[in-house]
PDB file of C-alpha atoms in Angstrom:
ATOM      1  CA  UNK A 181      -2.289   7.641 -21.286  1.00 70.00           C
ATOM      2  CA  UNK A 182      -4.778   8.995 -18.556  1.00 88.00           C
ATOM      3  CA  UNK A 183      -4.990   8.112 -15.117  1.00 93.00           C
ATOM      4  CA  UNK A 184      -4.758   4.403 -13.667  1.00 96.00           C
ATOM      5  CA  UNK A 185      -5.898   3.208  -9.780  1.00 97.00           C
ATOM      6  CA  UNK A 186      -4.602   0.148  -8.528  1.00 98.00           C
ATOM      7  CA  UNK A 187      -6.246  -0.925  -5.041  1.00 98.00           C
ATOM      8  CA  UNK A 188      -3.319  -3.000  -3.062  1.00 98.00           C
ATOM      9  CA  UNK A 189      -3.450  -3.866   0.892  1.00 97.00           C
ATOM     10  CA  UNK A 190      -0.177  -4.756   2.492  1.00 93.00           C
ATOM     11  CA  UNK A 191      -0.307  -3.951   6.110  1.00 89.00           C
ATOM     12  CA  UNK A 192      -1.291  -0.975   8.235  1.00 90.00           C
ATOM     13  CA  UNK A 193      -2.515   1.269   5.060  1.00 92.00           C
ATOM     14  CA  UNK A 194      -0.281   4.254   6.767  1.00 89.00           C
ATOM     15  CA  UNK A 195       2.845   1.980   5.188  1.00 91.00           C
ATOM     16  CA  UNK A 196       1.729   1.935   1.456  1.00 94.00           C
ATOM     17  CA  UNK A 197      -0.250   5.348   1.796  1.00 95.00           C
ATOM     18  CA  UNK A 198       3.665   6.907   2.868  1.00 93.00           C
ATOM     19  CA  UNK A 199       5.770   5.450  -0.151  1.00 93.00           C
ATOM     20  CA  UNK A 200       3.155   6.349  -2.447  1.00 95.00           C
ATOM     21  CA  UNK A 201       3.270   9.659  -1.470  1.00 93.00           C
ATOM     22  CA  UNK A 202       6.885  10.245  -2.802  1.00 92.00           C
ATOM     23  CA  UNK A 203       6.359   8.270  -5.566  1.00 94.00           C
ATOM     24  CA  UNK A 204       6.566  10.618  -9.206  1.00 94.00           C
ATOM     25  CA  UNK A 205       4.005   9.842 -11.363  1.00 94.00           C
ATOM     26  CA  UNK A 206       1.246   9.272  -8.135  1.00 95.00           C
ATOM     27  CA  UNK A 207      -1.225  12.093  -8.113  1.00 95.00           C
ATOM     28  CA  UNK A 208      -3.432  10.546  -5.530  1.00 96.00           C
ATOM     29  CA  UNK A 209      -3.622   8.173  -2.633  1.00 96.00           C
ATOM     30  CA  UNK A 210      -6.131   7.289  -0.311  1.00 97.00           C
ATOM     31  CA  UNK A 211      -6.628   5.125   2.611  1.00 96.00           C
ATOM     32  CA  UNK A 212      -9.277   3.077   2.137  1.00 97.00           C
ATOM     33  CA  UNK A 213     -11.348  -0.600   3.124  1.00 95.00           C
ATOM     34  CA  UNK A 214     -12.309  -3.060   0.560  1.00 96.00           C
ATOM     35  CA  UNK A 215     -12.823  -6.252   0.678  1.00 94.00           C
ATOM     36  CA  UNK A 216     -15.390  -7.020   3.262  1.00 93.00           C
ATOM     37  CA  UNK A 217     -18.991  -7.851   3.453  1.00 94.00           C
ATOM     38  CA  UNK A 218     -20.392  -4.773   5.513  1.00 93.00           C
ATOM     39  CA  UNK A 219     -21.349  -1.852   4.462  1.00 95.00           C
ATOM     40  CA  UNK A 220     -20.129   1.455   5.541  1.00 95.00           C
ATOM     41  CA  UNK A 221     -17.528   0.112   7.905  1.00 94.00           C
ATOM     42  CA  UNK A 222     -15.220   2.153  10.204  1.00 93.00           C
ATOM     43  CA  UNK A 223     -11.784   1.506  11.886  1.00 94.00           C
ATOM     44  CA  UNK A 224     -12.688  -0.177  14.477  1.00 92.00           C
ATOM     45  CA  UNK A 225     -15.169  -2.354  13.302  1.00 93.00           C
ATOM     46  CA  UNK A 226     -12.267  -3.309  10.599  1.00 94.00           C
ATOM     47  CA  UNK A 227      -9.841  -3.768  13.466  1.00 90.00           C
ATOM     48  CA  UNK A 228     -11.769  -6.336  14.806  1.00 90.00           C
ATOM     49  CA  UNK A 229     -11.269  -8.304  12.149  1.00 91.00           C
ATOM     50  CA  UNK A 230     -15.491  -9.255  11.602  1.00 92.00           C
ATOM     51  CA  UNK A 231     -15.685  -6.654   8.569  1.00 95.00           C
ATOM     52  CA  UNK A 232     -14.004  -9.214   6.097  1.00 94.00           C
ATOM     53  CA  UNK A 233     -12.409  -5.570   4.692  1.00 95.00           C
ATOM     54  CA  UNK A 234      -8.855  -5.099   4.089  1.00 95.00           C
ATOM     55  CA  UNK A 235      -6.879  -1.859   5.110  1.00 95.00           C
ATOM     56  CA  UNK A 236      -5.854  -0.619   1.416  1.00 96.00           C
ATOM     57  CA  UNK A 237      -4.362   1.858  -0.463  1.00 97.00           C
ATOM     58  CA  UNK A 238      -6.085   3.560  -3.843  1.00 97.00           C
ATOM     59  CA  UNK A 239      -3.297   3.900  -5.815  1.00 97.00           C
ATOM     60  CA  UNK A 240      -3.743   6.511  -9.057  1.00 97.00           C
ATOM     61  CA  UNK A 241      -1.062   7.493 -11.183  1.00 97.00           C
ATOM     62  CA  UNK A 242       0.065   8.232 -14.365  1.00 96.00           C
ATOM     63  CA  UNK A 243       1.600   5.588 -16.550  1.00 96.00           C
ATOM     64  CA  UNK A 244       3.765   7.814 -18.409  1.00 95.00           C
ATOM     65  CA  UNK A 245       5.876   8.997 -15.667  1.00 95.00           C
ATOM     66  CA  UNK A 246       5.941   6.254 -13.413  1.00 96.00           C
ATOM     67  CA  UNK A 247       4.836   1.849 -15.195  1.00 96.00           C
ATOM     68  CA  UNK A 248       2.582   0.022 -13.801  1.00 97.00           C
ATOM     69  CA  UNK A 249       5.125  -2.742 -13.284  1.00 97.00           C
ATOM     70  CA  UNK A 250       6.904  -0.138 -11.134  1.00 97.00           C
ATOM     71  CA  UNK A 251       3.937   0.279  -9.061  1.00 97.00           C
ATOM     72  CA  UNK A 252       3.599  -3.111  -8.402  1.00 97.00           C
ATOM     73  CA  UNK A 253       7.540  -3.720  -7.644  1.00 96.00           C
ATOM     74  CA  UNK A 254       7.676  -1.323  -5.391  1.00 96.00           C
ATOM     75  CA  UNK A 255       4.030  -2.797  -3.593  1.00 96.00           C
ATOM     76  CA  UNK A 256       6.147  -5.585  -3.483  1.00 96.00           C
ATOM     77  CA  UNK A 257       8.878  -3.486  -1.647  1.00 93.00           C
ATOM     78  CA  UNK A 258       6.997  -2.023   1.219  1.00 89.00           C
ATOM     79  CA  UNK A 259       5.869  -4.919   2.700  1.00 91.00           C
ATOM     80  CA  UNK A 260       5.998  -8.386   3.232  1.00 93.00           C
ATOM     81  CA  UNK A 261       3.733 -10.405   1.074  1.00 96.00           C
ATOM     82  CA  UNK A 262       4.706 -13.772   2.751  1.00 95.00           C
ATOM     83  CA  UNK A 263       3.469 -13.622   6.127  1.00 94.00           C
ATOM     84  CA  UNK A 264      -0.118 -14.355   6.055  1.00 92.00           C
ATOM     85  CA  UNK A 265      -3.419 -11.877   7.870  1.00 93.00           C
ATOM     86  CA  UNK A 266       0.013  -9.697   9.323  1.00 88.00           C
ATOM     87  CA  UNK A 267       2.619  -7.240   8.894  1.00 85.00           C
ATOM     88  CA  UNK A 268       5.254  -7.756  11.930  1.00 82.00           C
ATOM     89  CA  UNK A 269       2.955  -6.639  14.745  1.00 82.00           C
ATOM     90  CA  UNK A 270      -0.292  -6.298  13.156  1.00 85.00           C
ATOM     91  CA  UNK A 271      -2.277  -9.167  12.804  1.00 90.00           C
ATOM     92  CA  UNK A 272      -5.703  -9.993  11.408  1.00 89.00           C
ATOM     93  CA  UNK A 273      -7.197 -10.259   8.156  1.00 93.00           C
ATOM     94  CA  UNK A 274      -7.632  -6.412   7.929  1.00 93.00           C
ATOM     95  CA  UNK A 275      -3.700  -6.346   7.480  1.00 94.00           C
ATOM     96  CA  UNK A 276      -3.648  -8.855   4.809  1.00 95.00           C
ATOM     97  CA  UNK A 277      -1.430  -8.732   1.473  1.00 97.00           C
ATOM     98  CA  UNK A 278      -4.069  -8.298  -1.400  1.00 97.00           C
ATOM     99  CA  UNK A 279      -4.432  -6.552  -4.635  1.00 98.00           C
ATOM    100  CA  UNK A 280      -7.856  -5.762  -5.929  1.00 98.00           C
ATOM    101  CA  UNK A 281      -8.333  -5.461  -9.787  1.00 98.00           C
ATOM    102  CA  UNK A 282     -10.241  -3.200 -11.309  1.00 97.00           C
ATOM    103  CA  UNK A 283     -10.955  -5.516 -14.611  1.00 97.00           C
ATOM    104  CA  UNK A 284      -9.960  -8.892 -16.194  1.00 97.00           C
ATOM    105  CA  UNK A 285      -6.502  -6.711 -17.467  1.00 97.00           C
ATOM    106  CA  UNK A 286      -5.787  -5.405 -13.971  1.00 97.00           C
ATOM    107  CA  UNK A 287      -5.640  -8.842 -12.692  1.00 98.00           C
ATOM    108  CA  UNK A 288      -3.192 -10.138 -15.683  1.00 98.00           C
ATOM    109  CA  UNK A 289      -1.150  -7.189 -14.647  1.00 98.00           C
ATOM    110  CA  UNK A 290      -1.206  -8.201 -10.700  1.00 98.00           C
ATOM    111  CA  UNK A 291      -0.944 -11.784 -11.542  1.00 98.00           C
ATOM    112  CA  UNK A 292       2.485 -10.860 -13.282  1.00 98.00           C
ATOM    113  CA  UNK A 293       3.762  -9.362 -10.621  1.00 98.00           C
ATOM    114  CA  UNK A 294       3.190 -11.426  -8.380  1.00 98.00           C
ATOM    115  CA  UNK A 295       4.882 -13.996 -10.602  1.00 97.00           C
ATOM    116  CA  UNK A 296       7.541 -11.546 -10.650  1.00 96.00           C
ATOM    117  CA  UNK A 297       8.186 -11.201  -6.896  1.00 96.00           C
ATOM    118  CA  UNK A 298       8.475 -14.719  -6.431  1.00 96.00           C
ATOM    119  CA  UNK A 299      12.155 -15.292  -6.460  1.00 95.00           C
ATOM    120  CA  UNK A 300      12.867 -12.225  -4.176  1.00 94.00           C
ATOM    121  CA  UNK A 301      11.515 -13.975  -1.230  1.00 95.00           C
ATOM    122  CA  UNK A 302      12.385 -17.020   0.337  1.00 95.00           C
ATOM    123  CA  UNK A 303       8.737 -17.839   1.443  1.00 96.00           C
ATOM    124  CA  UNK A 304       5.729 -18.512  -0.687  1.00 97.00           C
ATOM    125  CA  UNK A 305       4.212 -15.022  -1.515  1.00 97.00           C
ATOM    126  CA  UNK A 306       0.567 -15.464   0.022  1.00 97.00           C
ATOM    127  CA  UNK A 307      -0.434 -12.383  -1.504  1.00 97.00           C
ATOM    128  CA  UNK A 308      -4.175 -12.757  -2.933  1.00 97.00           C
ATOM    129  CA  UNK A 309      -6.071 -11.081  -5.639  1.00 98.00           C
ATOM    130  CA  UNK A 310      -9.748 -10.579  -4.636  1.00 97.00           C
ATOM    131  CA  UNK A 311     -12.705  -9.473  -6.257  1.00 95.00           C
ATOM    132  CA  UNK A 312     -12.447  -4.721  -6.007  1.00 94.00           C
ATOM    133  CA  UNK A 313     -15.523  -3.953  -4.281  1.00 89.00           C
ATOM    134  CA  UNK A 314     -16.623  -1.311  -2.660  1.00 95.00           C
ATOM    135  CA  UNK A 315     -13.912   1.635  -1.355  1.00 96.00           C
ATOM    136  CA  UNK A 316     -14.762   3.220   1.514  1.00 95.00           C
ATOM    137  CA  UNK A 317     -12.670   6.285   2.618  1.00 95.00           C
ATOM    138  CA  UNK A 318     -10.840   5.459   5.974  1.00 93.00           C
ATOM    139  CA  UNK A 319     -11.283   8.345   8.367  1.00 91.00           C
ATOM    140  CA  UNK A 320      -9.714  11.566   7.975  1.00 89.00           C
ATOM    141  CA  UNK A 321      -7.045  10.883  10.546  1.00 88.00           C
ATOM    142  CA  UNK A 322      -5.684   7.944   8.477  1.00 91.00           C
ATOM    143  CA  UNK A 323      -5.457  10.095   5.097  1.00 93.00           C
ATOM    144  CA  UNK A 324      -1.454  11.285   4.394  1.00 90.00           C
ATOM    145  CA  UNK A 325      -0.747   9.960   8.350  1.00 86.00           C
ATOM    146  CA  UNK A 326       3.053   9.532   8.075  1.00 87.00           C
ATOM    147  CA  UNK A 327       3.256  13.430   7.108  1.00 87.00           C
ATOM    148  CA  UNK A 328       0.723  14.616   9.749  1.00 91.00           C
ATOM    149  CA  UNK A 329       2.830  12.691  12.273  1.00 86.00           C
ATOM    150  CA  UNK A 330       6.451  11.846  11.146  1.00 85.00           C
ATOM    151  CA  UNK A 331       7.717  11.176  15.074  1.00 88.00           C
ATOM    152  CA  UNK A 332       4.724   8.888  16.065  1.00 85.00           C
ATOM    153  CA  UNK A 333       6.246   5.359  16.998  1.00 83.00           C
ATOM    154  CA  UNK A 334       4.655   3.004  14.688  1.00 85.00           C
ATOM    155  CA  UNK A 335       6.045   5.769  11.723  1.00 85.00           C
ATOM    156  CA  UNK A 336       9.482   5.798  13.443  1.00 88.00           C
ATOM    157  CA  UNK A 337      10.018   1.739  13.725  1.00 89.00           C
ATOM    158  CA  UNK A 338       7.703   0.295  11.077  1.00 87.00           C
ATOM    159  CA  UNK A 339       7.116   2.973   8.410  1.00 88.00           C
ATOM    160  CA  UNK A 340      10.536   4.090   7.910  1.00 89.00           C
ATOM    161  CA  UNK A 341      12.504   0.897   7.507  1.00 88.00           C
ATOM    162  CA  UNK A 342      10.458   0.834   5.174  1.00 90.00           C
ATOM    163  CA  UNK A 343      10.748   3.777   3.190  1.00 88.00           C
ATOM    164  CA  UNK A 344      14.365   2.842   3.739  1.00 89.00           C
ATOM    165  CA  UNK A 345      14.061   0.219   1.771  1.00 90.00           C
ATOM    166  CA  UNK A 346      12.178   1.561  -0.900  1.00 90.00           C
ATOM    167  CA  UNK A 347      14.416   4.581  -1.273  1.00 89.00           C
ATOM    168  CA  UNK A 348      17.240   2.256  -1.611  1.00 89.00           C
ATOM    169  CA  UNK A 349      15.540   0.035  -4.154  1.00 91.00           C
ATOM    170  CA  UNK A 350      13.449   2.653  -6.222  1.00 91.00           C
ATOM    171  CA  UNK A 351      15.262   6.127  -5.874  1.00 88.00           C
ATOM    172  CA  UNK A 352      15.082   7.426  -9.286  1.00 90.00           C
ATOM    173  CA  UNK A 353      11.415   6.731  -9.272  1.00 92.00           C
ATOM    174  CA  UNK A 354      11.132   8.484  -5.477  1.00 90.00           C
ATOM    175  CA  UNK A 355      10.804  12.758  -4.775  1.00 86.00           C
ATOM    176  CA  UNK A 356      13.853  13.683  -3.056  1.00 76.00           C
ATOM    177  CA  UNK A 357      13.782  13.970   0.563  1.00 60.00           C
ATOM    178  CA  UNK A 358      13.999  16.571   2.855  1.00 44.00           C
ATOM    179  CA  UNK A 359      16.754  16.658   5.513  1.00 37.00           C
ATOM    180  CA  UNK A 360      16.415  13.624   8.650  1.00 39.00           C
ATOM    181  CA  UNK A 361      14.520  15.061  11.386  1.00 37.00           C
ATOM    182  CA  UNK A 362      11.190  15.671   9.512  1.00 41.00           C
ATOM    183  CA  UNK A 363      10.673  12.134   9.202  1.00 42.00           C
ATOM    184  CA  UNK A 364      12.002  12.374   5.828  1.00 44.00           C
ATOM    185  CA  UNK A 365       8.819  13.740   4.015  1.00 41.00           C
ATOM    186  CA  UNK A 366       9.284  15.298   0.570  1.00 40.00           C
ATOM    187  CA  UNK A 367       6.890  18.686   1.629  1.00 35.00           C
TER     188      UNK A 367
END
């Protein structure tokens, strides 16, 4: 099979753009905004929350080491797709839970797994599957963040309860980690 891209927003892209990352079977991921009506938009136009865009994740991997059901699971995993326009402490409709087909299949595929997720939670999953869009590249600073800066605070409380949780869920689909102290990154 070659390549696939799925385009998923869950949060703060840093969270989704992190467990990718150690994910086998992902050869890329990028930080991007989708969504919106604006062209061109930057971080903090999208932070205001008047872009319409979404912080996302571009998602490519191959389906012959790693489903796309896994994928999606694991989406499902590394954030919370019941709280709606947030993620814990960031709010707006940037942060939203949102997957972003690519075709008509794409969105049977999301569609499942959303359908799939449903009993894990206790709340009604609010995530949304919108029209893809235009990507645009988030800055430079955003791309592979969690490895560039393992002992910032936001990657120390929110990103690695979550790749907690995903280890703990997922680990035969995850790189093995390095010794604590590094933040846990598989370089």
């Amino acid at each position: 099979m070659r390549p696939t891209t799925f385009v998923l927003a869950g949060g703060c892209f840093w969270c989704l753009d992190a467990v990718y990352r150690i994910t086998r079977g992902v050869t890329d991921v990028v930080s991007v905004y989708t969504g919106g009506h604006t062209d061109h938009p930057d971080y903090h136009g999208v932070c205001t929350g008047t872009t319409g865009h979404a912080e996302a994740v571009a998602v490519t991997f191959d389906p012959d080491v790693v489903s796309e059901d896994t994928i999606l699971d694991i989406f499902f995993t590394g954030h919370d797709p019941t709280t709606l326009n947030r993620q814990g402490h960031d709010v707006g409709t940037q942060y939203r839970s949102a997957m972003f087909p690519a075709d008509a299949e794409q969105e049977q595929v999301f569609a499942k797994a959303i359908e799939r997720a449903r009993p894990l939670f206790e709340d009604p999953i609010v995530t949304t599957i919108e029209p893809l869009g235009t990507l645009y590249p988030a800055e430079s600073f955003h791309q592979d963040f969690y490895a560039k800066q393992p002992f910032n605070g936001y990657c120390q409380v929110v990103i690695n309860p979550k790749l907690t949780k995903v280890r703990q869920r997922y680990a035969e689909f995850l790189e093995p980690s390095l010794p604590a102290g590094n933040g846990g990154w598989p370089r």
